[in-house]
Each structure stands twice: as C-alpha cells, then as structure tokens.
Coordinates of C-alpha atoms in Angstrom, one line a residue:
X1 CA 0.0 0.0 0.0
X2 CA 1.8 3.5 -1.1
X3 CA 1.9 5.0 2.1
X4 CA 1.8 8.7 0.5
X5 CA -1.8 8.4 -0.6
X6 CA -3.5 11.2 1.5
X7 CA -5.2 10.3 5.3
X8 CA -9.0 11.2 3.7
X9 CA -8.8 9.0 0.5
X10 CA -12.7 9.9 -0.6
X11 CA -12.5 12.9 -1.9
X12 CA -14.7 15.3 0.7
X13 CA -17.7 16.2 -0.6
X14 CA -18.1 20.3 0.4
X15 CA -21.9 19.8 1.2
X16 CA -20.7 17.4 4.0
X17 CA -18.8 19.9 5.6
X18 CA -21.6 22.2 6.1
X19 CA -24.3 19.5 7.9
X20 CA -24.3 20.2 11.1
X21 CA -22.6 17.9 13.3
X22 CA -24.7 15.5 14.8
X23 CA -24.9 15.3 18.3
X24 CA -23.9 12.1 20.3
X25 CA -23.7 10.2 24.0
X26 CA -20.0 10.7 24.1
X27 CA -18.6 13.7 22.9
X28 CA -16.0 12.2 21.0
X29 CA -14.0 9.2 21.1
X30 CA -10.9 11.5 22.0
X31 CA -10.7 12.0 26.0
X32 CA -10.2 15.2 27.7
X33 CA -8.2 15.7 30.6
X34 CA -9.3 19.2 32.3
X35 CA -7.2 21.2 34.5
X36 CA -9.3 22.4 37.7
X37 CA -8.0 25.2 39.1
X38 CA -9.6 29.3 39.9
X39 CA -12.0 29.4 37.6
X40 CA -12.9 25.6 37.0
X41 CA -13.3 24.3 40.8
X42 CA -17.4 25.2 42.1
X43 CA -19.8 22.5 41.8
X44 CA -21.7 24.2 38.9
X45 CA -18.5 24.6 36.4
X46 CA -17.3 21.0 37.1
X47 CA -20.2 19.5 36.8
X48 CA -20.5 21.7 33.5
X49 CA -16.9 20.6 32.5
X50 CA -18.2 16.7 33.2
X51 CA -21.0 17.0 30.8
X52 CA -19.4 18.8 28.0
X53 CA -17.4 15.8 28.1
X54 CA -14.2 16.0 30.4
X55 CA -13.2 12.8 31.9
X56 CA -10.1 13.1 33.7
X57 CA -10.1 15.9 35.8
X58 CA -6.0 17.0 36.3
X59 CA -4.6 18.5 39.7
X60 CA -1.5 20.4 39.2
X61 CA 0.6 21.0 42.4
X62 CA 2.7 23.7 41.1
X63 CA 0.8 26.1 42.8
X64 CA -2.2 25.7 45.0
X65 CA -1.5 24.4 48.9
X66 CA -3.1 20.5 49.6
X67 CA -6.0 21.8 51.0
X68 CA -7.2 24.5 48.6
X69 CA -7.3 21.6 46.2
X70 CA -8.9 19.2 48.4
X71 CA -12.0 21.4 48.6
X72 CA -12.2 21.1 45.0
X73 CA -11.9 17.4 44.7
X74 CA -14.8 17.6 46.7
X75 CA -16.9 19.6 44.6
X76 CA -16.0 17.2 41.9
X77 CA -17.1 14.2 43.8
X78 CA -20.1 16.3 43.7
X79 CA -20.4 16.9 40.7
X80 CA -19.4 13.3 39.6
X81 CA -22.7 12.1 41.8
X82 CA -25.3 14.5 40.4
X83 CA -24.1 14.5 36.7
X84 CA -23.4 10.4 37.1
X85 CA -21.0 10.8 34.3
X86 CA -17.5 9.0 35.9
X87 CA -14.3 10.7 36.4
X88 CA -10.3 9.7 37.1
X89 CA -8.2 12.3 38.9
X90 CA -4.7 12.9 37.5
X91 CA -2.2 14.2 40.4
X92 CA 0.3 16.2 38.4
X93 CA 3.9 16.4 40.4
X94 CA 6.0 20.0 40.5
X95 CA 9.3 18.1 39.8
X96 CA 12.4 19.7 39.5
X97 CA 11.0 23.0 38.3
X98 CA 13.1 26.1 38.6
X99 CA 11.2 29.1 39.3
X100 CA 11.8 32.8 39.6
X101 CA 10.4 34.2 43.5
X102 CA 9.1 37.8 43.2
X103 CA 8.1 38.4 47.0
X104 CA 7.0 41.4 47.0
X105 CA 4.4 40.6 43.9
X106 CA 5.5 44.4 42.7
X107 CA 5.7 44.0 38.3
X108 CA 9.3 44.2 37.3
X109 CA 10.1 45.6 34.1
X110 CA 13.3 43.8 32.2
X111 CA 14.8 45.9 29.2
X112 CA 16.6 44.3 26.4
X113 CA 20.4 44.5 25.9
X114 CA 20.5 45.1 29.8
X115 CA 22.1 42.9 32.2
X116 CA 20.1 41.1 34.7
X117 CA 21.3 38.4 37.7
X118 CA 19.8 35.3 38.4
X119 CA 20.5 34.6 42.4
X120 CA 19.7 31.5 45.0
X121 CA 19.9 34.2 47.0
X122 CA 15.3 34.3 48.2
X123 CA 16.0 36.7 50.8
X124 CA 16.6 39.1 48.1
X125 CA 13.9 41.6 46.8
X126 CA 13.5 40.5 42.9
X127 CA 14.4 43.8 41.0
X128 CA 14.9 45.1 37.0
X129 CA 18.7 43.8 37.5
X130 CA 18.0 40.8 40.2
X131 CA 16.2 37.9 40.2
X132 CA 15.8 35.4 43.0
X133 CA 15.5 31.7 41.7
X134 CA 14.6 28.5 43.9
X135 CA 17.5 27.0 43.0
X136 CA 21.2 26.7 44.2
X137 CA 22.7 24.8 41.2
X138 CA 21.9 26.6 38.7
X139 CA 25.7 28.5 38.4
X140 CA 27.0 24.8 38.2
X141 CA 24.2 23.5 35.5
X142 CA 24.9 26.7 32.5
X143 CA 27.8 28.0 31.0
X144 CA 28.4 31.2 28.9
X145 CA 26.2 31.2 25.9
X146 CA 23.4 29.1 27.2
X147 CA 19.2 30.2 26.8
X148 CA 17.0 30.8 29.4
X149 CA 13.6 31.5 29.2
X150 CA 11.6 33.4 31.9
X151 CA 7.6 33.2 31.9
X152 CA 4.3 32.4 33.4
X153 CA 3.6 30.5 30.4
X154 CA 3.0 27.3 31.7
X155 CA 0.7 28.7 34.5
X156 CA -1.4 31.4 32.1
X157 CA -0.5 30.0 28.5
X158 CA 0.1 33.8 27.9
X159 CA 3.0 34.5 26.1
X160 CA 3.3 38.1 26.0
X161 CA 4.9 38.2 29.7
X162 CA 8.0 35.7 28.3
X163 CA 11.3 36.6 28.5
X164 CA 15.1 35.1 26.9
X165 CA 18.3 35.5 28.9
X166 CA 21.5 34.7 27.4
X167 CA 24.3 33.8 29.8
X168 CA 27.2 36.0 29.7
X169 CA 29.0 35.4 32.6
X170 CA 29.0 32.6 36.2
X171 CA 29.9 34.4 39.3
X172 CA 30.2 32.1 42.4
X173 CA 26.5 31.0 42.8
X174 CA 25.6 34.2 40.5
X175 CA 24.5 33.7 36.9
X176 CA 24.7 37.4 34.8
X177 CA 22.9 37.5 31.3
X178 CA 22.0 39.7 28.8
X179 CA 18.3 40.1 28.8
X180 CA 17.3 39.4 24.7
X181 CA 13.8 41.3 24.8
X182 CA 11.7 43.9 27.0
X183 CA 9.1 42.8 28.8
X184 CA 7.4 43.3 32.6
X185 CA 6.4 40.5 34.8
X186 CA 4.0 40.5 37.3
X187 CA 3.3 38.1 39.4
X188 CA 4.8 36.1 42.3
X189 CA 6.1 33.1 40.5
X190 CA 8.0 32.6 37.5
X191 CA 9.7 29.2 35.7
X192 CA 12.4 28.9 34.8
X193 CA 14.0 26.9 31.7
X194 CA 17.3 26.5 31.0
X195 CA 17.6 24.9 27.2
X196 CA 18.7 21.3 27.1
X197 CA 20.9 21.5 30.6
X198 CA 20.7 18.5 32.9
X199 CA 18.9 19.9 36.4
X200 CA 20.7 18.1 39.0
X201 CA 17.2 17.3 41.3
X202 CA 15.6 14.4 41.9
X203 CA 12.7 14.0 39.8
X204 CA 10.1 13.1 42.5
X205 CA 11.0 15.4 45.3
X206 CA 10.3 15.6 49.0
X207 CA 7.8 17.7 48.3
X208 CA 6.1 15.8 45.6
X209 CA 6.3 12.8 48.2
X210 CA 4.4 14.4 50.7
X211 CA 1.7 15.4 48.4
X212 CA 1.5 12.0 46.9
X213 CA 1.6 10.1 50.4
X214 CA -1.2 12.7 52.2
X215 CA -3.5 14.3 49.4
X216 CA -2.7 11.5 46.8
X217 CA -3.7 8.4 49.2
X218 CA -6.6 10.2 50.9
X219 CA -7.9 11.0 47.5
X220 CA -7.1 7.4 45.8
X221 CA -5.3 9.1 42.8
X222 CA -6.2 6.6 39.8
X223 CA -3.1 8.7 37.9
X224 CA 0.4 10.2 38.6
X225 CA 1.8 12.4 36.2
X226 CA 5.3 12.9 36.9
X227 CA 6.9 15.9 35.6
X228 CA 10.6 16.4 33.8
X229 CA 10.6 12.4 33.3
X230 CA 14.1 11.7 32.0
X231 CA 14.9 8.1 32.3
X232 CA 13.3 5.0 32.8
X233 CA 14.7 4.9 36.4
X234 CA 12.5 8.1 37.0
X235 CA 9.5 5.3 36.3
X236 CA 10.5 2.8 38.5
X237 CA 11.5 4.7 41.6
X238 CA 8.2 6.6 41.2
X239 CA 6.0 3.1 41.1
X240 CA 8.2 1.4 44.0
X241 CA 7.5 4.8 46.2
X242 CA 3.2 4.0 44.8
X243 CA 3.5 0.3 46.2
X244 CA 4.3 1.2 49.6
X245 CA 1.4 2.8 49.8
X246 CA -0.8 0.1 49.8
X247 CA -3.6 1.6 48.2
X248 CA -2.0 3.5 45.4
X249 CA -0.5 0.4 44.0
X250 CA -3.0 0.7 41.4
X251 CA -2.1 3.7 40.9
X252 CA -1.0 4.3 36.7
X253 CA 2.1 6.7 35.8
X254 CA 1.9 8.6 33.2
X255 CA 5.5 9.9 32.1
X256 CA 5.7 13.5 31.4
X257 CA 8.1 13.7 28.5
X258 CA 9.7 17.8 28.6
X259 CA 12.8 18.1 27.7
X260 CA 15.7 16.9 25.7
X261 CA 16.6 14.3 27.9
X262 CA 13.0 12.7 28.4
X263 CA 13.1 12.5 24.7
X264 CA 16.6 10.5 24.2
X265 CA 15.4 8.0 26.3
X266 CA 11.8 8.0 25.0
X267 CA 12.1 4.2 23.9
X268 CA 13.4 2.7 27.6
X269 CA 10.6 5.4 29.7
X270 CA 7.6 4.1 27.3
X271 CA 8.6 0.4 28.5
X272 CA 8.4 1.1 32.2
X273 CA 5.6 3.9 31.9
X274 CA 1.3 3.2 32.0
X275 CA 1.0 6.6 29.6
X276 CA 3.0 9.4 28.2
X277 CA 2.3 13.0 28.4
X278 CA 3.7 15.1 25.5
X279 CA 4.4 18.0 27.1
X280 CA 4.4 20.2 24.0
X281 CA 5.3 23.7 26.5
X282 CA 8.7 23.2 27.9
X283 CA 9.6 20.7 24.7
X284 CA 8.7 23.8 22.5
X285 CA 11.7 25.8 24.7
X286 CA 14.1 22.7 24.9
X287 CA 13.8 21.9 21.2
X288 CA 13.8 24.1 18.1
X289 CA 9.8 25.0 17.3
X290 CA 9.9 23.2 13.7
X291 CA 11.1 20.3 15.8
X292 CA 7.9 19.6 18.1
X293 CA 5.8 18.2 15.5
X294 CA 8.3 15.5 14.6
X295 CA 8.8 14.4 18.0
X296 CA 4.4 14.9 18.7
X297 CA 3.8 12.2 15.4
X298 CA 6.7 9.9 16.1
X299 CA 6.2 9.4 20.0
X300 CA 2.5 9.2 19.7
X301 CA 2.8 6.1 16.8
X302 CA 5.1 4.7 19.6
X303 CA 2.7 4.8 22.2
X304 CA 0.0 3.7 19.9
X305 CA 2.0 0.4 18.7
X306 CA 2.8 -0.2 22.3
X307 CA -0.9 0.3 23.5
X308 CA -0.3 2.9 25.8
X309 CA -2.5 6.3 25.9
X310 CA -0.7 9.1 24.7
X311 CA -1.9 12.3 26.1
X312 CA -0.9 15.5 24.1
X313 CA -1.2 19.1 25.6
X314 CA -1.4 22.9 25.4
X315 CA -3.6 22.6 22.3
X316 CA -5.7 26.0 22.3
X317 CA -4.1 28.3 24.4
X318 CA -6.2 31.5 22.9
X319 CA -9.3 30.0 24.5
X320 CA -7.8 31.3 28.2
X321 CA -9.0 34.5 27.0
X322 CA -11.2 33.7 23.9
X323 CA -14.9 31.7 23.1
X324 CA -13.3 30.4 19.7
X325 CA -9.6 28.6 19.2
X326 CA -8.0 29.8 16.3
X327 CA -7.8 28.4 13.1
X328 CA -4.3 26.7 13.5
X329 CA -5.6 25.5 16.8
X330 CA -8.2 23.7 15.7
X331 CA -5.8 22.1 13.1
X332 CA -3.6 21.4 15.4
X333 CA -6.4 19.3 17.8
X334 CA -7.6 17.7 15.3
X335 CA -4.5 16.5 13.9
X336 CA -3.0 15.0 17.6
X337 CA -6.4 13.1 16.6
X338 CA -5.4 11.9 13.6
X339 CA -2.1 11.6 14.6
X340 CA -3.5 8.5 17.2
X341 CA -3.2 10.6 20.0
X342 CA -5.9 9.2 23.2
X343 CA -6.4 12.2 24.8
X344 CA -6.2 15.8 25.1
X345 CA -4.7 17.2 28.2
X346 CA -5.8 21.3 28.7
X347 CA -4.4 23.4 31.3
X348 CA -4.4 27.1 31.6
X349 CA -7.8 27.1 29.4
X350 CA -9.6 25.3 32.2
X351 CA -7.4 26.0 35.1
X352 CA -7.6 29.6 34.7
X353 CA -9.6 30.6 31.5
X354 CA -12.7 32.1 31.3
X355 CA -14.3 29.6 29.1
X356 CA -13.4 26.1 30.6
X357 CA -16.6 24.4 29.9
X358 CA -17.1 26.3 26.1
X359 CA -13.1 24.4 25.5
X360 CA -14.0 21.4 26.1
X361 CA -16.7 21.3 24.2
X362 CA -15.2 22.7 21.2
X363 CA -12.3 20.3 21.4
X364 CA -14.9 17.9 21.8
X365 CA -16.2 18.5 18.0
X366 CA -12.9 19.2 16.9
X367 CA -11.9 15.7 17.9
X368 CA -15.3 14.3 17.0
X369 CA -14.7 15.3 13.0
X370 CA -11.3 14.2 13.2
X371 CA -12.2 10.9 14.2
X372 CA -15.4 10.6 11.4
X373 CA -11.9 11.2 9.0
X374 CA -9.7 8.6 11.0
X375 CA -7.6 6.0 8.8
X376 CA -8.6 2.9 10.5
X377 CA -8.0 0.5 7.8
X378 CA -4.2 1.9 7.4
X379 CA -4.0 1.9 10.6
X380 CA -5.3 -1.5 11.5
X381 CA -3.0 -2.8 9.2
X382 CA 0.1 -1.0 10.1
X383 CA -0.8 -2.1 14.0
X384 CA -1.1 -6.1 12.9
X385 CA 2.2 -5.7 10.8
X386 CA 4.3 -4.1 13.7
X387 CA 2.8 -6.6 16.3
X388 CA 3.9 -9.4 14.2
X389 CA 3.2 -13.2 14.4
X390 CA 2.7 -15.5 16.0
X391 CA 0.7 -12.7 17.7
X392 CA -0.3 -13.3 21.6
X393 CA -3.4 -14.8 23.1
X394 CA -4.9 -11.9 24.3
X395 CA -3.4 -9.2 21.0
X396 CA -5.3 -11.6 18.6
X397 CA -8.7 -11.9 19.7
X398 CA -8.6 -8.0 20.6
X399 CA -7.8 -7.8 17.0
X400 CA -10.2 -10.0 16.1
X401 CA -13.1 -8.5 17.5
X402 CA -12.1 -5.5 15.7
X403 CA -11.9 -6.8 12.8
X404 CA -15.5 -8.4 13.2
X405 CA -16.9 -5.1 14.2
X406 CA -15.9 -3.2 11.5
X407 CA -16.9 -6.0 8.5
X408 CA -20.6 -6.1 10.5
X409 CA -21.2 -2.7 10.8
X410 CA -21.2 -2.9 14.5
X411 CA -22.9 0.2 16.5
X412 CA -21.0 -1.2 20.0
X413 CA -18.1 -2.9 21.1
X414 CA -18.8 -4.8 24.6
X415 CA -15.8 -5.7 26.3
X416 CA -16.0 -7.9 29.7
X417 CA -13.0 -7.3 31.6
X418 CA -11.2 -7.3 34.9
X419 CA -8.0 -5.8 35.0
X420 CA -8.6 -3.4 32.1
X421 CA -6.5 -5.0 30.1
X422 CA -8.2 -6.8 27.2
X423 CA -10.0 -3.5 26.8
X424 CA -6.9 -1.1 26.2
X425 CA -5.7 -3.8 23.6
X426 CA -9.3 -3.4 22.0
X427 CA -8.7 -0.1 22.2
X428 CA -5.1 -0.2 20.7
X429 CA -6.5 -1.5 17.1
X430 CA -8.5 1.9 16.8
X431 CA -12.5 0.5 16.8
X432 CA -14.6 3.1 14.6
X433 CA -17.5 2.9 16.8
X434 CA -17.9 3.1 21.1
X435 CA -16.4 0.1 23.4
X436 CA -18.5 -0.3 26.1
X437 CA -15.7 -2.2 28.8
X438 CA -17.6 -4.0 31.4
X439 CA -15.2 -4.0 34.5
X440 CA -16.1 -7.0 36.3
X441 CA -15.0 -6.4 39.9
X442 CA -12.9 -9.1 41.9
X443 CA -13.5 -9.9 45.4
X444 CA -9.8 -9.6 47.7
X445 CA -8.8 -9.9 51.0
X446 CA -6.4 -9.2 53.2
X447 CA -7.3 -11.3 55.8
X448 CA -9.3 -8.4 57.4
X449 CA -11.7 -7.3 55.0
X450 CA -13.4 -8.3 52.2
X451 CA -13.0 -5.6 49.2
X452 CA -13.8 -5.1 45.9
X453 CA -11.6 -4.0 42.7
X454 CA -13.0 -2.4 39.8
X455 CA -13.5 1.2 40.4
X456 CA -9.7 2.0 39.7
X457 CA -9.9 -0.1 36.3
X458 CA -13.3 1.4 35.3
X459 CA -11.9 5.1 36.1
X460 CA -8.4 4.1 34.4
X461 CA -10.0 3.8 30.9
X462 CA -11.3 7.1 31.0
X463 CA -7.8 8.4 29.6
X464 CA -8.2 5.7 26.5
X465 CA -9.6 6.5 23.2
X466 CA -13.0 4.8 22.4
X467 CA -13.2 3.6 25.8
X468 CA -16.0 3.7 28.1
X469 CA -16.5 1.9 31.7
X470 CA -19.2 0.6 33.1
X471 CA -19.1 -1.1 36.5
X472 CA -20.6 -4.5 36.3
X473 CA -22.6 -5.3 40.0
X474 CA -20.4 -7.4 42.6
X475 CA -23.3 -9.2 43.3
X476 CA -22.8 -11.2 40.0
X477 CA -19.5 -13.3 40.4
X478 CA -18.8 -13.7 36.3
X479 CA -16.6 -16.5 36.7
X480 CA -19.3 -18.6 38.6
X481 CA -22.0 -19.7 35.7
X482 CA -22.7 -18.6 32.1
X483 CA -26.3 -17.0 33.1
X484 CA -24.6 -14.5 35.6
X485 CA -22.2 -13.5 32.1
X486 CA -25.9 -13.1 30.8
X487 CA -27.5 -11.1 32.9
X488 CA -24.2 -8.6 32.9
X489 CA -24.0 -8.8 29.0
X490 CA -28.4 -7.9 29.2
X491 CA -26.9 -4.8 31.4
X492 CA -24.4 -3.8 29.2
X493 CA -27.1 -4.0 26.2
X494 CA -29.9 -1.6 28.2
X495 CA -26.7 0.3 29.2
X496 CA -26.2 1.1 25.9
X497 CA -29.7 1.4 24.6
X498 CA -30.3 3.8 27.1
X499 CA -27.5 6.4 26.3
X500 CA -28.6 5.7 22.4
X501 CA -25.8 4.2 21.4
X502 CA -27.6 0.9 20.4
X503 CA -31.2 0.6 18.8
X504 CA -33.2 -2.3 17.5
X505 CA -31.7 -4.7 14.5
X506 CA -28.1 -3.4 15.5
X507 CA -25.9 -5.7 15.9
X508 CA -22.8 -5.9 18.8
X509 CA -19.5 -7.6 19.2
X510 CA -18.7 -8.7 22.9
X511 CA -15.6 -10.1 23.4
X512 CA -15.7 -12.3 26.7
X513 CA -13.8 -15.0 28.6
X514 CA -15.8 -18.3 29.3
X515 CA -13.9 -20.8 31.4
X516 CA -10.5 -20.4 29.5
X517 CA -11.4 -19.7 25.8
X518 CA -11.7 -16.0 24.7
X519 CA -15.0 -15.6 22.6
X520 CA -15.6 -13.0 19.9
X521 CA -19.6 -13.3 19.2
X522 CA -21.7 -11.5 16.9
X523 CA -25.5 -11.0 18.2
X524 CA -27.9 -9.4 16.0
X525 CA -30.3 -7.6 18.2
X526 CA -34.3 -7.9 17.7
X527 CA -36.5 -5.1 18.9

C-alpha cells in the first residue's frame, strides 16, 4: 500500500462539511483531561466541564496548597454524583521546576540588551537587575552562551509576559545574562527553563512525596503524572514509592516527556511507563519549534503500537482569553487526533480561562470530525504488521473483534474485563464505533476485610480512546455460571440502549472470557 496516498482518500464532498454535526452520548471518542483550578473548581462549572465531556479531571501541584485543592476534589465528587458521568483524577507532580520568587508581587520591568542576575539568593527583593530563583545549582548547571527562558507561560498559557536571557557570565553562585527582549512580569512566580541542561534534582522530590503520600492516598489518585521524566529509572522509583502505599499500587504513571533528555530516552521510559504526556510547552523551549511536530507524530505512533495512551497538551491556548480557538488551533487538535493521540490534556484554558466548559466542548467537535476522517483501515493494518506473528493470546482476539466489528457494521463494542486490560488492547486496534468495557469487579482480602476491585480499572479507561466503563454489580460473580455472564452482557445492552448508542436490528461484538477460551460473538439484536 503506497503510504503517501493522502489520510482522507474519498474525496470530501463540500456539502458534507456544512451538515451540522450530529450530536452524540459521548462527545467524541478522544478523551479530555481538564485542569481544575480558579476558575474551573465550584460545583456548577465541574459539573458543567463533566458533561461537556471531560473525563479526567487534572490537579496540578505547582501552585495551589493540599488543602485548597482538596476542597475542590470535593466539589468534583459532587459533581461526579449528580451528573453520574465517571471521572479519574490525574495528580500532576512539581518536579524539579526552577522558578523565579518575586516576594513582593511588585511587576518588574526587564529591558533588552541590559544585564540582569539570576541569584539563590530568596531573601533578596527580585528587581529590574535581580532575580531570585529557587534553586542553588543553577551556576553549576549553565555555561556562557546558554538560553533561558523566563515566563508564566505554563501557568497562564500567555506569552506576552515571556522573557530570553542569554548567559554571559557565572559568578560564584551568580548567573549574569544579557536580557534578549523587554518585557514586565508581574506576578509572584516565574519558571524557569534552561535549554537542554541537565537539572541536578531528583525528579520526584520531597515535596512531591508528601503530596502523593497525604493528598494523593486520601484522595485514591487513579493517575500520577510525573513531571521532567528523564529516564526509565524516574518510572521505576516513582511506582516502588506507589506500592508502599498500599492503596495507590494501582495507581497508573503517566511519564511526562519535557525536555531533551526525556526524549533520548523515550524508547526505555515508554517500556516502564502506564502513559505518556507530551508536554508540547517546555519541549517547545528545549527543542527548536519546527522540531515539536516530529517528535508529537513519532512518539504518539510509539505509544500507539505499544498500547499505551498518549496524552498530548497545550492545544488551544487562545481559549484562556477567547470563546473560539484559532484556526491553526483547531488544526492542530484535530491533527494530535489523527495523529493517534488518546487524549487531550488542557491546562491554563480550564485552570484559569474564562471559558473552561465552552473548550472542552469545542475540542470535543474538533476531535469528534477528526475521528469521522480517522484511517482505520491503514491503521489496522500498520498495527497487525508491527505486532507481528505469532501474535499473543490476548493481542489476537482483541484484534479480532475489531476486525468483526468493523466488516458487521457494529454500533458497539462490549468488552467484559477485569483488570482493564483486554480493553486497552481493543482499544489499541483503533475500533470506529464506542467500546462499552464492562469491569467485572474481583472480590480480595487481606485477611481483614473483604473488598472489591474495579472502580480504579473502570476510572483508568477514562484516559483511553474509544473507551468507556461501566461497573458490572459485585453481586454477579462472572466467573461462577454462564447465566450471571448473561444477565451482565443484558446490562451492558440496556446500558447502551439507554445512552442511544444501540437501537433495534443493531448488531454488537462482545468479546468475553468463558472458562478459558476468549469468545468473539456476533449477536444481531431484535427489537
């Protein structure tokens, strides 16, 4: 197959383009990860946010205390009970992130071609020729002639209060540079980023720790997104900190890739991660801008092959301040769509934009036309080729039912699942239509108590594409007889039927396990 045949073979008919879009249960088969924050954290927005179609909502300890975002995970378990739509909670670490104190909040305003210095020095007052950083290393880290970029950036998604430094000289813990363009900040923090330098700090720090080991297991995070991840070591140490915490053990990691670094040793971190965040902010300072979209299209295929969600962000940063993205950021969403990306991770537009609930929603229909557009049958192909045979168990019926339910015309996938697993490899051969995963729940003790899993799995595919949970009732063992399998399969079906996404003469695939054969079936439904 010549592989430069354009993504939309048909040609588009222009009429087609200017039907209305129609409306559906799920937004789109795209996920959207919201960033709760100032003007996204009362009842009435999140519960807005949930219905517009946001399904991970994302906590971002770079600024906020514990307990200020504690009260809004409880408006969002609010919000998750009166909208009943499900949600996952994302803890986002700080990680080693440099950034500039300004005490006294007083705006400072940097002139170009002057010389400013960068100090460890906090109990200084920051000034138009000093600036206090949170740092002690940095004088070690930089040598003459390296970048620096100063801005609230990744907190606003403004650029117009950005500023680049070039290092001119180290003095003792000192670093003097030559400021490259005027501009004022205000504000009492800044970050910081050095262009490709190593930061000698550990990549979970103590203070991440504490978060994760209060906020994170009082909250049962379902995700961890670690920031700055730079090897797969980063991973590891991250998931055996999780598993001494007894309940977090579930917990997924999602590595945030953001600088050069992260991105050498992309190959080894996808291995050890759950997920990968392409943090498309601080990789646009660390690598050269016409670089980002061929590190964005290769990682995401690499993710995709390896059936792990890969979560791409800072999409429409105009919609902090605007109703409607711009033309190029519409492009761009629905691109990471066609590019394979899972999900689409926004921060500053919900965290502190005035239209949180109007973003989603419109990245919603962006993704939704995207996905109407989506290769699958290239893709399938290229998935089953790069998997290779023999093929495993599991990888070959998950193909298989795909398969079936695109030659049938299915409306629904049904998945019956436990761990999750078997759904996410559904999920990896790219179904056209909705998979409806049934988490089964198993029964586990610890010699104490009896408890049940299947809330973190059901949450956990919130983040995949075309995935969506339902919790199958306890009360139904699945493994015991083939009528209980029946009566959750009839569940699944009204389920479905009742959120529209099945009618009468459809027909489904479910994908099941009965004793210790995998089944694919094919059931045509009557009225």
């Amino acid at each position: 197959m010549n592989s430069h045949h354009l993504l939309l073979e048909e040609p588009i008919r222009m009429a087609s383009i200017l039907e209305p879009s129609k409306s559906t249960f799920f937004a789109a088969m795209t996920k959207i990860v919201g960033t709760l924050g100032p003007k996204s954290r009362t009842v009435e927005i999140i519960s807005g946010c949930l219905n517009a179609g946001m399904s991970v909502a994302r906590f971002d300890f770079s600024w906020g205390d514990a307990e200020y975002h504690q009260e809004t995970i409880d408006n969002l378990k609010t919000a998750v009970k009166s909208t009943k739509k499900l949600c996952a909670v994302m803890l986002d670490t700080v990680g080693p992130e440099l950034q500039v104190v300004n005490k006294t909040e007083h705006p400072i305003s940097l002139q170009a071609d002057t010389s400013v210095v960068l100090t460890p020095d906090q109990a200084k007052e920051a000034t138009s020729n000093l600036l206090p950083i949170n740092f002690t290393g940095l004088s070690k880290a930089v040598k003459k002639g390296d970048t620096i970029f100063i801005g609230q950036y990744l907190f606003t998604g403004s650029e117009t209060t950005s500023v680049w430094l070039e290092v001119t000289e180290v003095n003792g813990e000192d670093v003097v540079c030559l400021i490259k363009n005027s501009a004022t900040l205000s504000g009492p923090l800044y970050t910081l980023h050095v262009s490709q330098i190593r930061i000698e700090q550990p990549t979970l720090t103590d203070k991440d720790k504490e978060v994760i080991s209060t906020w994170g297991v009082r909250n049962n995070i379902d995700f961890l997104s670690l920031s700055y991840t730079r090897h797969a070591e980063d991973v590891r140490q991250a998931r055996e900190f999780l598993s001494k915490l007894g309940d977090l053990c579930q917990t997924q990691i999602f590595a945030k890739i953001e600088n050069i670094e992260g991105l050498t040793h992309f190959d080894e971190i996808l291995q050890e991660a759950d997920g990968i965040i392409l943090s498309r902010g601080n990789l646009g300072i660390d690598l050269p801008p016409e670089k980002v979209f061929l590190f964005q299209k290769a990682a995401v295929y690499k993710c995709n092959m390896a059936g792990k969600p890969a979560v791409v962000t800072r999409v429409v940063d105009s919609m902090t301040d605007n109703l409607r993205p711009t033309r190029a950021e519409a492009t761009d969403v629905a691109n990471a769509v066609l590019d394979g990306s899972d999900a689409i991770l926004l921060g500053a537009e919900t965290l502190r934009g005035s239209y949180p609930i109007e973003t989603i929603s419109i990245v919603g229909r962006i993704c939704a036309e995207a996905e109407k557009v989506y290769n699958q049958d290239l893709y399938f192909k290229k998935t089953v080729k790069y998997v290779g045979e023999p093929m495993s168990h599991l990888e070959s019926i998950a193909s298989s039912a795909v398969r079936a339910a695109i030659k049938v015309k299915a409306s629904v996938l049904i998945c019956f699942t436990s761990t999750g697993r078997a759904a996410r490899l559904i999920s990896k051969y790219r179904p056209t239509m909705p998979v409806i995963s049934v988490v089964i729940p198993r029964l586990k003790t610890n010699q104490l108590r009896w408890t049940f899993t299947g809330a973190f799995e059901a949450r956990q595919s919130l983040i995949v594409r075309g995935l969506f949970p339902l919790l199958a009732d306890p009360r139904h063992p699945a493994e015991s007889t083939n009528a209980t399998n029946e009566s959750v399969l009839k569940v699944a079906l009204d389920h479905g039927k009742a959120i529209g996404v099945i009618k009468s003469h459809d027909r489904v695939v479910v994908c099941q396990k009965v004793g210790d054969a995998s089944v694919v079936k094919i059931l045509e439904l009557e009225d």
